[in-house]
Amino acid sequence: MSVTRALLTLLTVTAIAYAARSFLPEGATVTGSGAALALGFLIVAALQVGHVAEAVGFPHLTGYLLCGFLFGPSVFRIVTEPMVTDLALVKGTAVGLIALLAGCELNFKHLLPRLRAITAISVATMSINFVLLTSVFFWVASVLPATADFTTLEKIAVALVCANVVAAFSPAVVIGVITETRAKGPLSELCMSIVVVADLAIVVTYSLTSTFARSIFPASTVGGGMGILAGHIFGSILVGLAFGALLAVYIRRVQSRTGLFVFALLFIAAEAGRVLHLDPLLVGLTAGLFLENISPVSGAEVTKATATVALPTFAIFFAVVGAELHLRAFIHVAPFAIVAAIVRAIGIFIGTKIGVAMSGVDRAQGRLVPLGLLPQAGVAIALAVLVLNDFHPWGRVLGTVLLGSIVVNELIGPVLFRYALSKAGEIGEGEPEELRLDPSVV
Amino acid sequence: MPAEQIARVVVALAVAVGLAIVAAHPVVRRFEQRFGLSVLAASGFPLLILGFGFRAFGVVTEQTLADLRPVYEFGLGWIGFAVGMQLNLRRLDELPTSFTTTLVLMTLPATLFAAASCALFLAALGLLQGTGLLRDMLVLAGCAAVSAPANLRLLLRAAPPQATQIVNGITQIDQVAAFAILALVASMFRPQAVVLWRLPRSGWFIVMVGVGFLLGVVIYMLVRNVRSATEEISLVIGGIALAAGTAGYLALSVPVVCALAGAVLANVPYPNRSRLEATLGEFERPLYLLFLFLVGTTWRPMEWQGWVLGILFALSRGYGKFIGARAAVRVSPTDLPSARNLTLSLLPESAVAIVVIFSLATLDPTPVPAIAWGINAVIVGSVLTEIYVQAMQRREARLVGEETGRFVTNFV
């Protein structure tokens, strides 16, 4: 689709949505909040902005975020706060879908030959980032009015949760860039393996840190301590395994409308998760890992079957996330977001250097690896949204810092990774069959 | 949440997923096709009971239903769009000349009879006064209009070849009649709310038509020259969601607006039409199942009025079809089978009836007993009709067996 046509379409749908919004006075409702209008408008508009973003060299995802931000409550107000709130269902389901697809990408057998390098670089990078980012967020929590009065333990809890989120990587963007550039070679493979494995660890550690934070902030918890931790993590893993098994049976036995079934299952996970305190990310990831590594069904089958629902789901998810960004709050916390992004980058560079030295990876290649670890997207945003929703009232403020930091990495990460692939001479070297995500999704 | 309730939620969700698998299984679909059962008759009561049970046991809460609102508005839009896509004017031109007369005769008496009998019953109960009665009467008339084809190979085996074409055409176009009634209802009975647009009722009708056509053009703009099937489906999903959302926001009838948008796409040059029709059809069944489940959450099976209304609805609709068929056969004897077989061919109720009654529930968020009874009427009516048609088809099959001297199953 040409940029002109995308812009024209965007203009038309914006005019329609704007005209429709003039039907009701501010805050009034007739049949619901108009979430369905927001849903339709954001899907169409986000896809158009995604095209425009692609034309100027950014991933589609950046376009989706930007679209939500522009048309959301902060700027043009075509999508209002109540509409965004009522789209929670789509958001919860999308988080599960992102995790499921990430799990489907992780094949342990394929990772074995590079296990030493992957483990060394992942552990070193994550450990250093955890230490650096926890310190940064402890400082941020001491400075921000919303958290300045917290006790030291409370600030540590806030810092741990936030550091965990900012430490995340982006398998979706890395795979997307590799697919777009048709790159093939050791750098592509190493970067992809690291981000997938590290994100798996990030999701698990997030469950730990968020549970710790919940026990420190009783207002946002429903139980106490280790009991929740066990229930939260093991419950989510068990449900994820059950969902994985169910999906495998469905794909093998029914072989019809798999995408819709996956969507329905993830909706149930999101709804039940709210009642049973399950982590949709962990549920989705476990289900994906089960399918790819244990069940006779391959992750590729699931990815292919969900391609139909994945693109609009991701478009709406990221657009809603963009709509949730509060411009004023964002400007207010922008310096913190930029500091967090810079510290994360420093942590990645130091961690990779140590990991490369420990594992004996070629030095020239090792120098380029950090550029593949910089992008952030799906999982990080999903975790940041969990912080926004789960920890009131400080989650809203810190969540904005996290999203700001992610946006910075999201904007520069893909560009730098593309540069690294070009420097390594891997661009256009192959038809990456194993890279299965639709480029327009990421 | 208490452990007992958690267990209930888990078990109930497991049952829901299990039923979804069973309902989607090819064996079940083959069974339905083999016995010529419609979605309403095959899955109506199990899903209604499931929805009712989930609501009663607190598995489905107000919050769940509120969460689902964008989804079911989208679902209504999807089905409306699929119905509109069938309105290809070029295909209509190819139908025999007796088609229009047969369509009117097979639709009008059934809708009038069903609406009048149900309205009399509701009025006798004294619960509905003034415009409420008129609105519910119109909606039940819309539900009575739509039909699904029975086993045409069996019932029309001795009929002229154009009979099958006419019957199939009627099952597609009578949906338009139902949607026209819905459009009328949505224009005439506007919700009581503070709004900034002040328009007469006819103005709302024009707005509805205009929005539908405009969004049809937008969807056409979106899907022209797409790069891949995935992109096309995403854009269609987006376009339908936009049409449904706009209609819902303006309190217009969602399926009507989306049907108009679909009709635009059906009548412009579009190379991927058959692929799109297949995709639309692929999602229709799960959406009907979802609607059945959702209407189940507002079902009132303990109230006798719903059951009586169901029987009245089925009898008056069936009688109306028979009267219409007799008149149609008199007018065009060379194109049609016997009045009895024509009635049987068009007696099963289309699942679109569920969309019509569900639309009313979305247009009027306040729970009214008549809507709950109307749901009962549509489902009970559908099952009763199906039982009758099945019995008649078995009899017909036995006759075929006697004629040909070989064993013939009910479903040739």
XYZ file of N, CA and C in Angstrom, chain B residues 142-261:
360
model
N -39.414 -10.027 12.217
C -38.105 -10.183 11.563
C -37.550 -11.577 11.772
N -37.704 -12.087 13.000
C -37.212 -13.439 13.293
C -37.983 -14.496 12.490
N -39.279 -14.229 12.309
C -40.101 -15.207 11.572
C -39.778 -15.200 10.082
N -39.238 -14.094 9.599
C -39.003 -13.972 8.151
C -37.903 -14.887 7.647
N -36.877 -15.078 8.472
C -35.673 -15.761 7.957
C -35.818 -17.274 7.967
N -35.358 -17.885 6.887
C -35.463 -19.345 6.799
C -34.154 -19.945 6.316
N -33.946 -21.191 6.720
C -32.769 -21.946 6.251
C -33.290 -23.082 5.386
N -32.579 -23.459 4.325
C -33.127 -24.512 3.464
C -33.122 -25.880 4.157
N -34.169 -26.651 3.939
C -34.216 -28.030 4.452
C -33.457 -28.926 3.465
N -33.747 -30.218 3.489
C -33.073 -31.147 2.571
C -33.704 -31.021 1.174
N -33.137 -30.109 0.391
C -33.769 -29.784 -0.897
C -33.670 -30.934 -1.899
N -32.589 -31.706 -1.815
C -32.450 -32.823 -2.772
C -33.577 -33.825 -2.598
N -34.057 -33.936 -1.365
C -35.152 -34.863 -1.096
C -36.504 -34.217 -1.407
N -36.716 -33.030 -0.893
C -38.031 -32.396 -0.993
C -38.336 -31.861 -2.403
N -37.305 -31.465 -3.113
C -37.548 -30.873 -4.442
C -37.126 -31.817 -5.565
N -37.018 -33.131 -5.259
C -36.497 -34.069 -6.267
C -37.361 -34.125 -7.519
N -38.670 -33.898 -7.317
C -39.562 -33.981 -8.480
C -39.970 -32.605 -8.997
N -39.403 -31.572 -8.396
C -39.804 -30.208 -8.768
C -39.025 -29.730 -9.989
N -39.528 -28.678 -10.657
C -38.769 -28.126 -11.793
C -37.393 -27.636 -11.321
N -36.385 -27.639 -12.223
C -35.017 -27.304 -11.800
C -34.886 -25.920 -11.165
N -35.712 -24.967 -11.628
C -35.573 -23.609 -11.084
C -36.080 -23.500 -9.645
N -36.807 -24.548 -9.163
C -37.355 -24.500 -7.801
C -36.228 -24.391 -6.770
N -35.168 -25.184 -6.961
C -34.043 -25.155 -6.018
C -33.412 -23.769 -6.016
N -33.279 -23.212 -7.228
C -32.685 -21.874 -7.349
C -33.542 -20.843 -6.585
N -34.860 -20.979 -6.746
C -35.760 -20.028 -6.085
C -35.673 -20.179 -4.564
N -35.722 -21.435 -4.097
C -35.698 -21.664 -2.646
C -34.382 -21.158 -2.055
N -33.269 -21.472 -2.699
C -31.971 -20.995 -2.193
C -31.913 -19.474 -2.196
N -32.460 -18.876 -3.255
C -32.481 -17.410 -3.348
C -33.296 -16.805 -2.219
N -34.430 -17.451 -1.909
C -35.288 -16.920 -0.840
C -34.556 -16.960 0.501
N -33.842 -18.074 0.757
C -33.149 -18.172 2.061
C -32.080 -17.084 2.220
N -31.592 -16.569 1.080
C -30.618 -15.474 1.181
C -31.302 -14.120 1.295
N -32.339 -13.927 0.526
C -32.948 -12.592 0.467
C -33.906 -12.329 1.626
N -34.502 -13.391 2.192
C -35.414 -13.107 3.311
C -34.645 -12.529 4.508
N -33.336 -12.740 4.523
C -32.518 -12.122 5.585
C -32.543 -10.598 5.425
N -32.608 -10.171 4.163
C -32.656 -8.733 3.903
C -33.958 -8.158 4.469
N -35.039 -8.939 4.336
C -36.323 -8.483 4.887
C -36.210 -8.316 6.399
N -35.556 -9.297 7.033
C -35.389 -9.222 8.491
C -34.554 -8.007 8.876
N -33.514 -7.748 8.092
C -32.644 -6.604 8.399
C -33.370 -5.282 8.140
N -34.257 -5.285 7.138
C -35.029 -4.061 6.867
C -35.916 -3.749 8.070
N -36.499 -4.803 8.649
C -37.341 -4.600 9.835
C -36.482 -4.065 10.986
N -35.277 -4.639 11.113
C -34.365 -4.177 12.164
C -34.019 -2.701 11.973
N -33.795 -2.322 10.710
C -33.462 -0.925 10.406
C -34.609 -0.014 10.826
N -35.807 -0.478 10.555
C -36.998 0.281 10.922
C -37.073 0.441 12.443
N -36.840 -0.664 13.139
C -36.903 -0.645 14.604
C -35.859 0.321 15.163
N -34.626 0.218 14.620
C -33.534 1.059 15.137
C -33.792 2.548 14.856
N -34.502 2.854 13.761
C -34.791 4.255 13.446
C -35.974 4.781 14.248
N -36.974 3.906 14.431
C -38.207 4.358 15.092
C -38.075 4.452 16.598
N -37.343 3.494 17.162
C -37.289 3.449 18.628
C -35.883 3.808 19.099
N -35.618 5.072 19.157
C -34.303 5.542 19.577
C -34.196 5.471 21.097
N -33.017 5.115 21.614
C -32.871 5.062 23.071
C -33.016 6.448 23.695
N -33.512 6.454 24.921
C -33.677 7.724 25.640
C -32.317 8.108 26.223
N -31.672 9.085 25.628
C -30.375 9.518 26.151
C -30.116 10.942 25.694
N -29.209 11.598 26.404
C -28.844 12.966 26.021
C -27.847 12.881 24.877
N -28.272 13.341 23.690
C -27.392 13.290 22.524
C -27.315 14.668 21.877
N -26.300 14.862 21.073
C -26.116 16.177 20.445
C -26.741 16.274 19.052
N -27.103 15.150 18.477
C -27.718 15.168 17.146
C -29.239 15.109 17.322
N -29.920 16.065 16.752
C -31.387 16.045 16.808
C -31.916 15.776 15.403
N -32.447 14.606 15.199
C -32.924 14.219 13.869
C -34.304 13.583 13.978
N -35.137 13.744 12.937
C -36.400 12.998 12.933
C -36.107 11.515 12.674
N -37.111 10.658 12.878
C -36.880 9.217 12.704
C -36.411 8.875 11.293
N -37.040 9.558 10.322
C -36.631 9.278 8.934
C -35.173 9.700 8.726
N -34.761 10.732 9.447
C -33.373 11.184 9.365
C -32.424 10.101 9.844
N -32.820 9.411 10.909
C -31.969 8.334 11.428
C -31.854 7.185 10.420
N -32.968 6.972 9.713
C -32.937 5.917 8.694
C -31.919 6.282 7.610
N -31.952 7.542 7.191
C -31.021 7.989 6.145
C -29.572 7.932 6.662
N -29.388 8.310 7.914
C -28.044 8.240 8.507
C -27.541 6.792 8.473
N -28.442 5.861 8.846
C -28.052 4.453 8.889
C -27.614 3.956 7.505
N -28.421 4.298 6.514
C -28.091 3.872 5.152
C -26.782 4.539 4.698
N -26.663 5.830 4.984
C -25.471 6.565 4.564
C -24.205 6.025 5.213
N -24.272 5.772 6.512
C -23.098 5.245 7.226
C -22.710 3.884 6.654
N -23.722 3.054 6.399
C -23.448 1.715 5.844
C -22.727 1.802 4.511
N -23.251 2.632 3.615
C -22.625 2.747 2.290
C -21.233 3.372 2.379
N -21.104 4.397 3.202
C -19.806 5.065 3.344
C -18.755 4.077 3.857
N -19.134 3.277 4.861
C -18.163 2.333 5.402
C -17.876 1.196 4.416
N -18.863 0.883 3.585
C -18.612 -0.094 2.515
C -17.530 0.410 1.577
N -17.619 1.687 1.233
C -16.606 2.288 0.353
C -15.237 2.298 1.055
N -15.245 2.609 2.348
C -13.975 2.622 3.089
C -13.348 1.219 3.097
N -14.176 0.206 3.348
C -13.647 -1.168 3.379
C -13.102 -1.534 1.997
N -13.795 -1.114 0.970
C -13.302 -1.380 -0.392
C -11.943 -0.706 -0.612
N -11.840 0.538 -0.143
C -10.550 1.254 -0.254
C -9.455 0.496 0.480
N -9.813 -0.085 1.618
C -8.822 -0.773 2.440
C -8.318 -2.058 1.781
N -9.237 -2.830 1.231
C -8.848 -4.171 0.780
C -8.408 -4.242 -0.687
N -8.549 -3.134 -1.390
C -8.077 -3.152 -2.789
C -6.556 -3.276 -2.784
N -6.022 -4.124 -3.637
C -4.569 -4.269 -3.811
C -3.819 -4.580 -2.521
N -4.358 -5.488 -1.718
C -3.613 -5.867 -0.517
C -2.449 -6.788 -0.903
N -1.420 -6.855 -0.009
C -0.229 -7.633 -0.337
C -0.395 -9.123 -0.032
N -1.173 -9.430 1.001
C -1.314 -10.843 1.384
C -2.702 -11.100 1.944
N -3.021 -12.400 2.031
C -4.338 -12.780 2.570
C -4.447 -12.353 4.028
N -3.327 -12.461 4.772
C -3.348 -12.065 6.188
C -3.694 -10.587 6.318
N -3.074 -9.781 5.458
C -3.336 -8.342 5.512
C -4.800 -8.061 5.149
N -5.268 -8.806 4.151
C -6.658 -8.597 3.723
C -7.614 -8.901 4.871
N -7.385 -10.032 5.545
C -8.287 -10.413 6.636
C -8.202 -9.386 7.769
N -6.978 -8.951 8.050
C -6.822 -7.956 9.130
C -7.586 -6.685 8.806
N -7.491 -6.261 7.541
C -8.172 -5.024 7.159
C -9.683 -5.202 7.150
N -10.132 -6.391 6.732
C -11.578 -6.639 6.759
C -12.059 -6.651 8.203
N -11.281 -7.312 9.070
C -11.643 -7.317 10.496
C -11.722 -5.876 11.003
N -10.703 -5.094 10.651
C -10.677 -3.696 11.079
C -11.856 -2.925 10.522
N -12.139 -3.113 9.234
C -13.237 -2.397 8.587
C -14.576 -2.751 9.200
N -14.789 -4.046 9.437
C -16.065 -4.463 10.033
C -16.160 -3.925 11.465
N -15.051 -3.981 12.176
C -15.057 -3.464 13.551
C -15.378 -1.976 13.556
N -14.848 -1.248 12.574
C -15.120 0.187 12.492
C -16.601 0.436 12.183
N -17.124 -0.334 11.222
C -18.542 -0.178 10.864
C -19.430 -0.520 12.063
N -19.099 -1.647 12.725
C -19.898 -2.082 13.881
C -19.781 -1.064 15.013
N -18.568 -0.591 15.229
C -18.343 0.372 16.311
C -19.057 1.681 16.063
N -19.001 2.163 14.814
C -19.676 3.422 14.493
C -21.185 3.265 14.668
N -21.716 2.151 14.151
C -23.154 1.921 14.279
C -23.555 1.812 15.750
N -22.777 1.063 16.515
C -23.083 0.883 17.932
C -23.019 2.196 18.688
N -22.050 3.012 18.370
C -21.882 4.297 19.070
C -23.060 5.224 18.788
N -23.548 5.186 17.539
C -24.665 6.043 17.156
C -26.018 5.403 17.477
N -25.979 4.250 18.170
C -27.188 3.494 18.511
C -27.998 3.140 17.261
N -27.289 2.819 16.184
C -27.944 2.316 14.975
C -27.873 0.792 15.040
N -28.568 0.140 14.124
C -28.507 -1.319 14.135
C -27.174 -1.779 13.525
N -26.371 -2.475 14.332
C -25.040 -2.905 13.873
C -25.121 -3.838 12.655
N -25.945 -4.908 12.703
C -25.957 -5.795 11.525
C -26.447 -5.103 10.257
N -27.357 -4.144 10.416
C -27.887 -3.465 9.217
C -26.788 -2.630 8.554
N -26.101 -1.828 9.356
C -25.036 -0.978 8.802
C -23.959 -1.846 8.138
N -23.593 -2.938 8.812
C -22.541 -3.789 8.247
C -23.035 -4.547 7.013
N -24.332 -4.895 6.996
C -24.875 -5.560 5.811
C -24.810 -4.624 4.610
N -25.104 -3.358 4.833
C -25.030 -2.379 3.738
C -23.579 -2.253 3.244
N -22.652 -2.231 4.203
C -21.240 -2.161 3.811
C -20.848 -3.406 3.001
